[in-house]
Amino acid sequence: MHTRLPLGVLVLRWLSVCALLSAPLLSSLAGGEPPPEKMLGFTERRAREQTALEKKFDAQLSAADQRAWVEQMASAPNHVGAPHNKANAEFMLAQFRAWGWDARIETFQVLYPTPRKIGVELVAPTRFTAKLQEPAVAGDRTSAQIADQLPPYNAFGADGDVTGELVYVNQGMPDDYKELARHGIEVRGRIVIARYGGGWRGLKPKLAYEHGAIGCLIYSDPRDDGFGAGDAYPKGAFRPADGVQRGSVMDMPIFPGDPLTPGVGATAEAKRVAVADAKTVLKIPVLPISHADAQPLLAALDGPVAPAAWRGGLPLTYHLGPGPAKVHLTVVSDWSLKPIYNVIAVLKGSERPDEWILRGNHHDAWVFGADDPLSGNAALMAEVKAIGALAKEGWRPKRTLVYASWDGEEPGLIGSTEWVETHAEELRRKAVAYVNSDSNGRGFLQAAGSHALQTLVNQVAAAVDDPQTGVTVLERRRAKTIVDGTRRGAEAEAQRVAKLVADGAPPPIGALGSGSDYTAFIDHLGIASLNLSFGGESETGGVYHSAYDSFDHYSRFGDPGFAYGVVLARIAGRVMLRLANADVVPLRFGDFADAVAQYVGEVHRLADSMRESTEMQHRMFGENLFKLAADPTKTQLPPERDAPVPVLNLAPLDNALLRLKKSAKAGDAALARATKADASRDDARRVELDAVLRSLEPALLHAPGLPGREWFRHMIYAPGLKTGYGVKTLPGVREAIEDRRWPEAERYASVIGDVLNAYCDRVDRAAAIVTEPPAER
């Protein structure tokens, strides 16, 4: 029913929107369009030359090329070890060489378990055998290649043959187990069934094991990405009844890459640990299943009815169990080493060949992978072809360009991690920045990464038009940020950002956690990194990691016409070309300082809100409110009593932030001076300055790493130990507060304060190089 609002309310709402948007609008009306922002890192003359170069680059890009590459490379199963995966690597190698690049394949030998035998049977109170297979779909040509596919599986779960009562654990996240405990339900000695969502899939079996479960099933509920979200494939884009989401469950929050060679490249000669001793291989068997296979299992459960938020879209009453459903789960794998093939292409810099600008996208998939990853890989190939054409005309980048198409990303970021670990010392000396992409689709620019690169991203987005609307990519991204942040129910942070952007601030980029090939670059070596893609309007999530992620699906629902493949190449290619050609590495320290200020405020508010909620919980215990509010006819236990939250000493963090703001302001002013025409003639000073700028992101590393996971060394960004892919900013402090480890929170406040001060030392040094006369340096 539609309710008519009073006129006064409508007027107030209209005035609030006008107030939100008026500042930039009035500015535009008063003086016309504002002058374009100076190209970061370039003198005016070099900026004009760069703009002309980028137009030539654009002219080389072709949607038809990308369509042909995706169709060819997704024409057969493309998993690690598949013949077509190797053929794709060899195809790219030949293309890169033909386009004028110095290209090679680097091979590693890595652990990659593949299923020999899998099975899921309901053995009580009735019998049912799961199909564990995705049938062919009308109109999808490659879906009939069933014999060449590996069956649906979760890589790096343990082998096992177990039988036990079934328990439904919702999404299998930490709060779900707390809710089960309040119902008096344990999973010890039982098999859990969890639905996808709420957190990274690898946490579901890990947490199940930590709570005593003997096996784990993960299914895709139709409410989330099946018929509850839209028409199922092939009528629509969403997951059909027999569709299965494959994926790795390697314990990547500990470290990614080959489990047998932690910290070193998995070359043929590398020393390896035994599989039984590998820290990132899980301890219980786990399998993904379709909602068609999950439905009989869930229907056989009894016990308490699941909370409302736990209920999915299947036509049944969702019960928690345990039992009477009893399940037999079998997983037997081939644990042999498999070769992976990284394709590396290099175009040597003409002036600063020992400064590297790196770009990557992976080429392996779970099955065909048209969307994930080949849509992004095709954009990368387009960039290589276009830059190669420029080079054939005599142009050369100032800095060396390194393009990589990684293998083994899907099972655990293996190809990129092994390459980074193998070349770590050289990368520490030479790497300036890494630019990543993965899957790509129709919609809005999605950018995350090192915040000193934020202005570079926004300037590039302002130079490229959106193919659907004709406005710039930046304008469309700005509109999306404001609209999403002003929607009813928007989170407080989205509302805050929307207001800032509406008042004229540039749209911020996000922070990087994990989940793609930038991880080793930023989290382990401290190389400034970006992850770029388009999305938000394509409909490919419903076939994510399934056999239906095919060319026929992607060309209908992902990026019809491949227009956004071209736009991704234009955006990522410009970022690469500007990083390669800039007179001074295009960084803006103030953007990083703003991001850190946001994160510091967040951890303060986190501690304060936890203190308030804990005090309220203790009051409820004292007044016996949990017992009085519980239904006497049901099992509803009180939560575990939380320990009090002390007032934490975060002063080292606060003090470092104050210095960072001051240093960033002076540093940005100095870099602006460094790209004035008169300063551009001092090449020796420029080389010295670049060396200091390269050292900035590594200054944010802490050699001992994060607690319990020393591989992750970046103190500003990291994937959460209990979120998997999801980022935790200031992770040493934030996760310690969340887990109530108060001394650790204070210790890492000092650690982060130290790395921020080291960063400031380098910013101050960069400013001094620009501003001091040579004799004083």
Short mmCIF file of N, CA and C in Angstrom, two decimals, residues 511-585:
data_model
loop_
_atom_site.label_atom_id
_atom_site.label_comp_id
_atom_site.label_asym_id
_atom_site.label_seq_id
_atom_site.Cartn_x
_atom_site.Cartn_y
_atom_site.Cartn_z
N ALA A 511 39.55 -0.01 1.17
CA ALA A 511 40.76 -0.64 1.70
C ALA A 511 40.80 -2.08 1.24
N LEU A 512 42.00 -2.61 1.04
CA LEU A 512 42.17 -3.97 0.55
C LEU A 512 42.30 -4.97 1.69
N GLY A 513 41.53 -6.05 1.60
CA GLY A 513 41.68 -7.18 2.50
C GLY A 513 42.46 -8.27 1.79
N SER A 514 41.73 -9.27 1.27
CA SER A 514 42.36 -10.30 0.48
C SER A 514 41.31 -10.83 -0.49
N GLY A 515 41.64 -11.93 -1.17
CA GLY A 515 40.70 -12.52 -2.11
C GLY A 515 41.13 -12.43 -3.55
N SER A 516 42.23 -11.73 -3.82
CA SER A 516 42.77 -11.71 -5.18
C SER A 516 44.27 -11.48 -5.11
N ASP A 517 44.88 -11.33 -6.29
CA ASP A 517 46.33 -11.46 -6.39
C ASP A 517 47.13 -10.26 -5.92
N TYR A 518 46.50 -9.21 -5.43
CA TYR A 518 47.24 -8.11 -4.82
C TYR A 518 47.79 -8.49 -3.44
N THR A 519 47.30 -9.59 -2.85
CA THR A 519 47.56 -9.87 -1.44
C THR A 519 49.05 -9.94 -1.11
N ALA A 520 49.80 -10.72 -1.87
CA ALA A 520 51.23 -10.86 -1.56
C ALA A 520 51.97 -9.54 -1.75
N PHE A 521 51.55 -8.75 -2.71
CA PHE A 521 52.25 -7.49 -2.98
C PHE A 521 52.09 -6.51 -1.81
N ILE A 522 50.86 -6.29 -1.37
CA ILE A 522 50.65 -5.26 -0.35
C ILE A 522 50.83 -5.81 1.06
N ASP A 523 50.28 -6.99 1.35
CA ASP A 523 50.27 -7.48 2.73
C ASP A 523 51.60 -8.07 3.16
N HIS A 524 52.36 -8.61 2.22
CA HIS A 524 53.61 -9.28 2.58
C HIS A 524 54.83 -8.41 2.31
N LEU A 525 54.86 -7.76 1.12
CA LEU A 525 56.03 -6.95 0.78
C LEU A 525 55.81 -5.46 0.96
N GLY A 526 54.57 -5.01 1.16
CA GLY A 526 54.34 -3.59 1.33
C GLY A 526 54.54 -2.79 0.06
N ILE A 527 54.08 -3.33 -1.06
CA ILE A 527 54.11 -2.62 -2.35
C ILE A 527 52.76 -1.93 -2.53
N ALA A 528 52.77 -0.64 -2.79
CA ALA A 528 51.52 0.09 -2.99
C ALA A 528 50.70 -0.60 -4.07
N SER A 529 49.41 -0.83 -3.81
CA SER A 529 48.59 -1.66 -4.68
C SER A 529 47.21 -1.09 -4.89
N LEU A 530 46.61 -1.46 -6.02
CA LEU A 530 45.23 -1.12 -6.35
C LEU A 530 44.52 -2.36 -6.87
N ASN A 531 43.21 -2.42 -6.64
CA ASN A 531 42.36 -3.43 -7.28
C ASN A 531 41.23 -2.69 -7.98
N LEU A 532 41.06 -2.93 -9.29
CA LEU A 532 40.12 -2.18 -10.11
C LEU A 532 39.16 -3.12 -10.82
N SER A 533 37.90 -2.73 -10.89
CA SER A 533 36.90 -3.48 -11.65
C SER A 533 35.69 -2.61 -11.87
N PHE A 534 34.77 -3.09 -12.70
CA PHE A 534 33.46 -2.48 -12.84
C PHE A 534 32.41 -3.51 -12.45
N GLY A 535 31.29 -3.04 -11.93
CA GLY A 535 30.23 -3.97 -11.53
C GLY A 535 29.08 -3.23 -10.89
N GLY A 536 28.14 -4.02 -10.38
CA GLY A 536 26.97 -3.46 -9.72
C GLY A 536 25.72 -3.53 -10.56
N GLU A 537 25.87 -3.72 -11.88
CA GLU A 537 24.71 -3.83 -12.75
C GLU A 537 24.70 -5.12 -13.56
N SER A 538 25.81 -5.83 -13.58
CA SER A 538 25.83 -7.14 -14.23
C SER A 538 25.20 -8.17 -13.30
N GLU A 539 24.80 -9.30 -13.84
CA GLU A 539 24.15 -10.35 -13.06
C GLU A 539 24.91 -11.66 -13.25
N THR A 540 26.09 -11.71 -12.65
CA THR A 540 26.93 -12.90 -12.79
C THR A 540 27.13 -13.63 -11.48
N GLY A 541 26.75 -13.02 -10.35
CA GLY A 541 26.98 -13.65 -9.06
C GLY A 541 26.22 -14.94 -8.87
N GLY A 542 25.10 -15.09 -9.57
CA GLY A 542 24.30 -16.30 -9.43
C GLY A 542 24.95 -17.56 -9.97
N VAL A 543 25.99 -17.41 -10.80
CA VAL A 543 26.70 -18.58 -11.31
C VAL A 543 28.16 -18.57 -10.88
N TYR A 544 28.47 -17.78 -9.89
CA TYR A 544 29.83 -17.66 -9.37
C TYR A 544 30.41 -19.03 -9.03
N HIS A 545 31.61 -19.30 -9.58
CA HIS A 545 32.36 -20.53 -9.31
C HIS A 545 31.59 -21.80 -9.69
N SER A 546 30.74 -21.70 -10.69
CA SER A 546 30.02 -22.89 -11.15
C SER A 546 30.34 -23.15 -12.61
N ALA A 547 29.85 -24.29 -13.12
CA ALA A 547 30.04 -24.62 -14.53
C ALA A 547 29.26 -23.69 -15.45
N TYR A 548 28.34 -22.91 -14.87
CA TYR A 548 27.54 -22.01 -15.68
C TYR A 548 28.16 -20.62 -15.79
N ASP A 549 29.33 -20.41 -15.20
CA ASP A 549 30.11 -19.20 -15.47
C ASP A 549 30.79 -19.41 -16.82
N SER A 550 30.02 -19.21 -17.85
CA SER A 550 30.42 -19.57 -19.22
C SER A 550 30.37 -18.34 -20.12
N PHE A 551 30.91 -18.49 -21.33
CA PHE A 551 30.83 -17.40 -22.29
C PHE A 551 29.38 -17.08 -22.62
N ASP A 552 28.55 -18.09 -22.80
CA ASP A 552 27.15 -17.84 -23.16
C ASP A 552 26.43 -17.08 -22.05
N HIS A 553 26.72 -17.39 -20.79
CA HIS A 553 26.11 -16.66 -19.69
C HIS A 553 26.67 -15.24 -19.61
N TYR A 554 27.98 -15.10 -19.67
CA TYR A 554 28.59 -13.79 -19.50
C TYR A 554 28.19 -12.82 -20.61
N SER A 555 28.13 -13.30 -21.84
CA SER A 555 27.80 -12.42 -22.96
C SER A 555 26.34 -11.97 -22.93
N ARG A 556 25.49 -12.66 -22.15
CA ARG A 556 24.10 -12.23 -21.96
C ARG A 556 23.94 -11.33 -20.73
N PHE A 557 24.58 -11.69 -19.63
CA PHE A 557 24.27 -11.06 -18.35
C PHE A 557 25.44 -10.30 -17.72
N GLY A 558 26.66 -10.53 -18.18
CA GLY A 558 27.81 -9.89 -17.55
C GLY A 558 28.14 -8.55 -18.15
N ASP A 559 28.60 -8.56 -19.40
CA ASP A 559 28.97 -7.32 -20.09
C ASP A 559 28.62 -7.49 -21.57
N PRO A 560 27.33 -7.47 -21.90
CA PRO A 560 26.93 -7.61 -23.31
C PRO A 560 27.61 -6.53 -24.16
N GLY A 561 28.25 -6.94 -25.23
CA GLY A 561 28.99 -6.00 -26.05
C GLY A 561 30.40 -5.73 -25.58
N PHE A 562 30.75 -6.17 -24.38
CA PHE A 562 32.10 -6.04 -23.82
C PHE A 562 32.56 -4.58 -23.74
N ALA A 563 31.59 -3.66 -23.59
CA ALA A 563 31.92 -2.24 -23.50
C ALA A 563 32.69 -1.93 -22.21
N TYR A 564 32.32 -2.63 -21.13
CA TYR A 564 33.00 -2.36 -19.87
C TYR A 564 34.35 -3.06 -19.79
N GLY A 565 34.58 -4.06 -20.62
CA GLY A 565 35.93 -4.58 -20.75
C GLY A 565 36.86 -3.54 -21.33
N VAL A 566 36.37 -2.79 -22.32
CA VAL A 566 37.16 -1.71 -22.90
C VAL A 566 37.39 -0.60 -21.87
N VAL A 567 36.35 -0.27 -21.09
CA VAL A 567 36.49 0.80 -20.10
C VAL A 567 37.47 0.40 -19.01
N LEU A 568 37.44 -0.87 -18.57
CA LEU A 568 38.42 -1.31 -17.58
C LEU A 568 39.83 -1.18 -18.13
N ALA A 569 40.03 -1.55 -19.40
CA ALA A 569 41.35 -1.41 -20.01
C ALA A 569 41.76 0.05 -20.08
N ARG A 570 40.81 0.94 -20.37
CA ARG A 570 41.13 2.37 -20.42
C ARG A 570 41.53 2.89 -19.04
N ILE A 571 40.80 2.45 -18.00
CA ILE A 571 41.12 2.92 -16.65
C ILE A 571 42.45 2.33 -16.17
N ALA A 572 42.55 1.00 -16.18
CA ALA A 572 43.78 0.36 -15.68
C ALA A 572 44.98 0.74 -16.53
N GLY A 573 44.78 0.83 -17.85
CA GLY A 573 45.88 1.21 -18.73
C GLY A 573 46.39 2.60 -18.45
N ARG A 574 45.47 3.55 -18.19
CA ARG A 574 45.89 4.90 -17.84
C ARG A 574 46.65 4.92 -16.52
N VAL A 575 46.16 4.19 -15.53
CA VAL A 575 46.87 4.13 -14.26
C VAL A 575 48.30 3.63 -14.49
N MET A 576 48.44 2.58 -15.28
CA MET A 576 49.76 2.03 -15.56
C MET A 576 50.64 3.04 -16.30
N LEU A 577 50.08 3.68 -17.32
CA LEU A 577 50.87 4.62 -18.11
C LEU A 577 51.28 5.84 -17.30
N ARG A 578 50.40 6.31 -16.43
CA ARG A 578 50.77 7.47 -15.62
C ARG A 578 51.80 7.10 -14.56
N LEU A 579 51.65 5.94 -13.95
CA LEU A 579 52.68 5.49 -13.00
C LEU A 579 54.02 5.31 -13.71
N ALA A 580 53.98 4.84 -14.95
CA ALA A 580 55.22 4.59 -15.69
C ALA A 580 55.89 5.87 -16.15
N ASN A 581 55.09 6.88 -16.52
CA ASN A 581 55.64 8.06 -17.17
C ASN A 581 55.76 9.29 -16.27
N ALA A 582 55.19 9.25 -15.08
CA ALA A 582 55.15 10.44 -14.24
C ALA A 582 56.55 10.95 -13.93
N ASP A 583 56.68 12.28 -13.89
CA ASP A 583 57.95 12.88 -13.49
C ASP A 583 58.26 12.53 -12.04
N VAL A 584 57.23 12.52 -11.21
CA VAL A 584 57.33 12.11 -9.81
C VAL A 584 56.20 11.12 -9.56
N VAL A 585 56.47 10.05 -8.84
CA VAL A 585 55.44 9.04 -8.58
C VAL A 585 54.17 9.74 -8.07
#
